[in-house]
Amino acid sequence: DPYSSLDPSMTVGASIAEPLRNVSGKRGEELDQAVAHLMEQVTLRAGHRHRYPHEFSGGQRQRIAVARAISSSPKLIICDEAVSALDVSTQNQILRLLKDLQRDLGIAFLFVTHDLSVVWHIAHKVAVMYLGELVEFAPADRVLESPAHPYTRGLIDVVPIPDPRAQRERRQVVPSGEVADPANPPRGCAYHPRCPEVMDLCRLESPEWRSIGTSGHRVRCHLYESDVPVPVSIQRNGSQRVIRPEKR
């Protein structure tokens, strides 16, 4: 949260310097130069390091938080809903900044988000979770363009289409019911109480991982056989969905 993560009584330069000093041991002029460089890396003016957080916008504060995060030269940064508090245009600016840092510094980012537009923009690989368990894992384009798990398809179905006519005409499969208690999950597949394609087997056995094709696409769902040799297609047949292998 860029509005509460910075100490309002400290200048932004001091906030950036704190982790840098603790990790690198830099002091004095060397520390000051390092802070200035970090601010420039996140496209902020080094001369503004003597200002306080309230003098910056939400997007600028998030850039300050990014500068603090990269100050220790990490190999991995975990971003938990890192842009959810920002407006769309500012979100795009921050995501572009992170992609530039990823390219220039070789940092890996683990994004935790409910916003599929963020996933589409930033991710190389996607892991979908339901009730604390992974249910699908694949390269980002496979998950977003050919989702296999019913929960993943439900997530994508509720993303608005920027075309009013197409939005009205689209057929959506929205999960019903309530999310189960994670402390007392249901028997079998955790998603079966809400799944529109539930089978008797789903209520009895937890599905194992199944591989779909050769792209690294994996899913935990009884709709797929463990020996599926190629990607599968999902075709509607009335109210049922029939799973058939795609032609090579």
C-alpha atoms as one frame of an Amber mdcrd trajectory, in Angstrom:
protein
   0.000   0.000   0.000   1.899   3.106  -1.184  -0.107   5.308   1.171   0.836
   3.497   4.393   4.126   1.731   3.704   6.304   4.842   4.019   7.056   6.529
   7.352   5.471  10.017   7.093   8.086  11.455   9.481  11.037  10.417   7.271
  12.129  11.938   3.997  11.890   9.545   1.075  15.682   9.641   0.788  15.997
   8.451   4.371  13.443   5.683   3.739  15.419   4.430   0.749  18.736   4.794
   2.594  17.646   2.721   5.592  17.637  -0.756   3.948  20.585   0.225   1.767
  22.660   1.173   4.802  21.678  -1.975   6.712  22.509  -4.331   3.831  25.505
  -2.684   2.166  27.003  -0.781   5.084  27.359   2.355   2.969  27.653   5.681
   4.777  28.025   9.368   4.051  28.530  10.565   0.478  28.599   7.020  -0.897
  25.178   6.329   0.634  23.789   9.623  -0.658  24.965   8.852  -4.195  23.478
   5.362  -4.028  20.084   6.793  -2.961  20.189   9.294  -5.827  20.973   6.495
  -8.283  18.097   4.348  -7.003  15.647   7.209  -7.374  16.791   7.783 -10.946
  16.403   4.050 -11.664  12.703   4.311 -10.796  12.376   7.548 -12.817  12.172
   9.944  -9.863  14.273  13.081  -9.509  17.221  12.573  -7.193  16.780  16.156
  -5.965  13.413  15.207  -4.470  14.952  12.830  -1.916  14.636  15.490   0.791
  10.846  15.638   0.416   8.297  13.747   2.537   5.824  11.052   1.382   2.800
  13.376   1.472   4.420  15.448  -1.276   4.235  12.545  -3.755   1.373  10.913
  -5.663   0.386   7.278  -5.196   2.318   6.180  -8.255   5.414   8.089  -7.128
   5.187   6.529  -3.673   5.028   3.097  -5.248   8.196   3.937  -7.193   9.845
   4.845  -3.891   8.774   1.463  -2.514  10.279  -0.211  -5.590  13.532   1.702
  -5.045  13.683   0.377  -1.484  12.988  -3.151  -2.704  15.814  -3.166  -5.268
  18.312  -1.424  -2.951  19.708  -4.743  -1.686  20.174  -6.180  -5.223  17.698
  -9.043  -4.689  17.281 -11.995  -7.023  13.557 -12.228  -6.242  10.899  -9.668
  -5.292   7.455 -10.791  -4.100   4.720  -8.362  -5.148   1.488  -8.912  -3.206
  -1.268  -6.967  -5.024   1.441  -4.406  -5.794  -0.658  -2.231  -8.114  -4.197
  -2.825  -6.846  -4.374   0.539  -5.035  -3.442   2.500  -8.174  -5.542   3.775
 -11.064  -5.235   1.946 -14.382  -2.856   4.372 -16.104  -0.541   4.428 -13.079
  -0.702   0.630 -12.850   0.570   0.445 -16.418   3.472   2.783 -15.639   4.540
   0.748 -12.603   4.297  -2.543 -14.502   6.437  -1.109 -17.307   8.967   0.019
 -14.711   9.101  -3.469 -13.182   9.559  -5.079 -16.586  12.426  -2.672 -17.326
  14.059  -3.519 -13.984  13.572  -7.212 -14.689  15.377  -6.818 -18.002  18.162
  -4.531 -16.735  18.842  -6.102 -13.319  17.838  -9.727 -13.883  15.297  -9.692
 -11.023  12.548 -12.318 -10.866   9.110 -11.183  -9.723   6.505 -13.354  -8.010
   3.169 -11.563  -8.429   0.227 -12.353  -6.177  -2.859 -10.818  -7.762  -6.536
 -11.257  -8.585  -6.255  -8.923 -11.585  -5.893 -10.992 -14.756  -4.923  -7.913
 -16.783  -1.852  -7.620 -14.554  -1.130 -11.321 -15.104  -1.379 -10.862 -18.867
   0.962  -7.859 -18.795   3.712  -9.119 -16.484   3.762 -12.912 -16.200   5.787
 -15.497 -18.084   4.305 -18.414 -16.136   1.043 -18.542 -14.187   0.003 -20.671
 -11.225  -3.718 -20.596 -10.382  -4.724 -21.309  -6.793  -8.066 -22.235  -5.255
  -8.616 -22.687  -1.529  -4.876 -22.618  -0.895  -4.016 -25.294  -3.479  -2.515
 -25.024  -6.947  -4.982 -26.206  -9.591  -3.301 -25.130 -12.837   0.196 -24.185
 -13.953   1.400 -23.209 -17.418   3.052 -20.526 -19.524   0.969 -17.361 -19.296
  -0.345 -17.480 -22.860  -1.579 -21.063 -22.402  -3.435 -20.314 -19.170  -5.036
 -17.116 -20.461  -5.881 -18.288 -23.980  -6.604 -21.996 -23.335  -7.544 -22.352
 -19.644  -8.045 -25.975 -18.624  -9.410 -25.923 -15.072 -13.082 -24.889 -14.629
 -12.045 -22.387 -11.943  -9.528 -20.739 -14.276 -12.159 -20.529 -17.012 -14.548
 -18.950 -14.526 -11.977 -16.313 -13.594 -11.438 -15.414 -17.243 -15.159 -15.445
 -18.034 -15.861 -12.614 -15.570 -13.217 -10.281 -17.054 -15.158  -7.564 -18.950
 -14.699  -7.305 -22.725 -14.163  -3.708 -23.953 -16.903  -4.158 -26.567 -20.478
  -3.619 -25.287 -22.057  -5.876 -27.930 -19.584  -8.712 -27.407 -19.981  -8.363
 -23.634 -23.766  -8.723 -23.903 -23.564 -11.713 -26.243 -20.813 -13.665 -24.491
 -21.767 -16.843 -22.667 -20.368 -16.909 -19.169 -20.073 -19.825 -16.774 -20.116
 -18.228 -13.332 -19.364 -20.449 -10.311 -22.265 -20.836  -7.872 -22.319 -21.367
  -4.128 -19.959 -20.228  -1.398 -16.226 -20.734  -1.044 -15.533 -23.585   1.381
 -13.733 -23.131   4.681  -9.977 -23.536   4.025  -9.597 -24.976   7.531 -12.182
 -27.665   6.705 -11.984 -28.288   2.946 -14.485 -30.620   1.270 -13.605 -34.190
   0.413 -12.291 -34.798  -3.081 -11.656 -31.817  -5.316 -11.797 -28.597  -3.275
 -13.636 -26.844  -6.124 -16.390 -29.427  -6.644 -19.111 -27.652  -4.563 -18.974
 -24.714  -7.013 -17.915 -26.428 -10.231 -20.463 -26.386 -13.104 -18.879 -29.564
 -14.519 -18.727 -31.616 -11.309 -18.801 -35.425 -11.543 -19.305 -38.061  -8.839
 -15.571 -38.779  -8.877 -14.863 -35.134  -8.002 -16.705 -35.547  -4.700 -14.690
 -38.608  -3.725 -11.091 -38.221  -4.897  -8.699 -35.326  -5.049  -7.373 -35.063
  -8.628  -3.716 -35.624  -9.438  -1.652 -33.423 -11.714  -2.266 -34.057 -15.418
  -0.014 -32.857 -18.228  -1.698 -31.280 -21.249   0.471 -31.349 -24.335   4.178
 -30.595 -24.308   4.205 -26.900 -23.333   4.494 -27.493 -19.587   0.736 -26.985
 -19.106  -0.452 -28.952 -16.054  -3.840 -29.134 -14.355  -5.433 -30.888 -11.385
  -8.841 -31.874 -12.689 -10.729 -35.147 -13.269 -11.946 -33.865 -16.641  -8.555
 -34.804 -18.035  -7.096 -38.270 -18.343  -3.587 -38.842 -17.040  -2.439 -40.145
 -20.416  -3.703 -37.261 -22.577  -0.954 -37.078 -25.236  -1.878 -33.730 -26.797
  -3.714 -30.536 -25.746  -7.444 -31.000 -25.265 -10.310 -28.932 -26.612 -13.528
 -28.251 -24.731 -16.682 -28.419 -26.852 -20.163 -27.628 -25.638 -22.854 -30.254
 -26.142 -26.035 -28.789 -24.712 -25.431 -28.301 -21.000 -22.482 -30.714 -20.961
 -18.856 -30.217 -21.893 -17.144 -33.016 -23.756 -13.367 -33.295 -23.527 -11.749
 -34.389 -26.779  -8.076 -34.465 -27.823  -7.175 -31.833 -30.380  -5.903 -32.970
 -33.754  -2.188 -32.665 -34.258
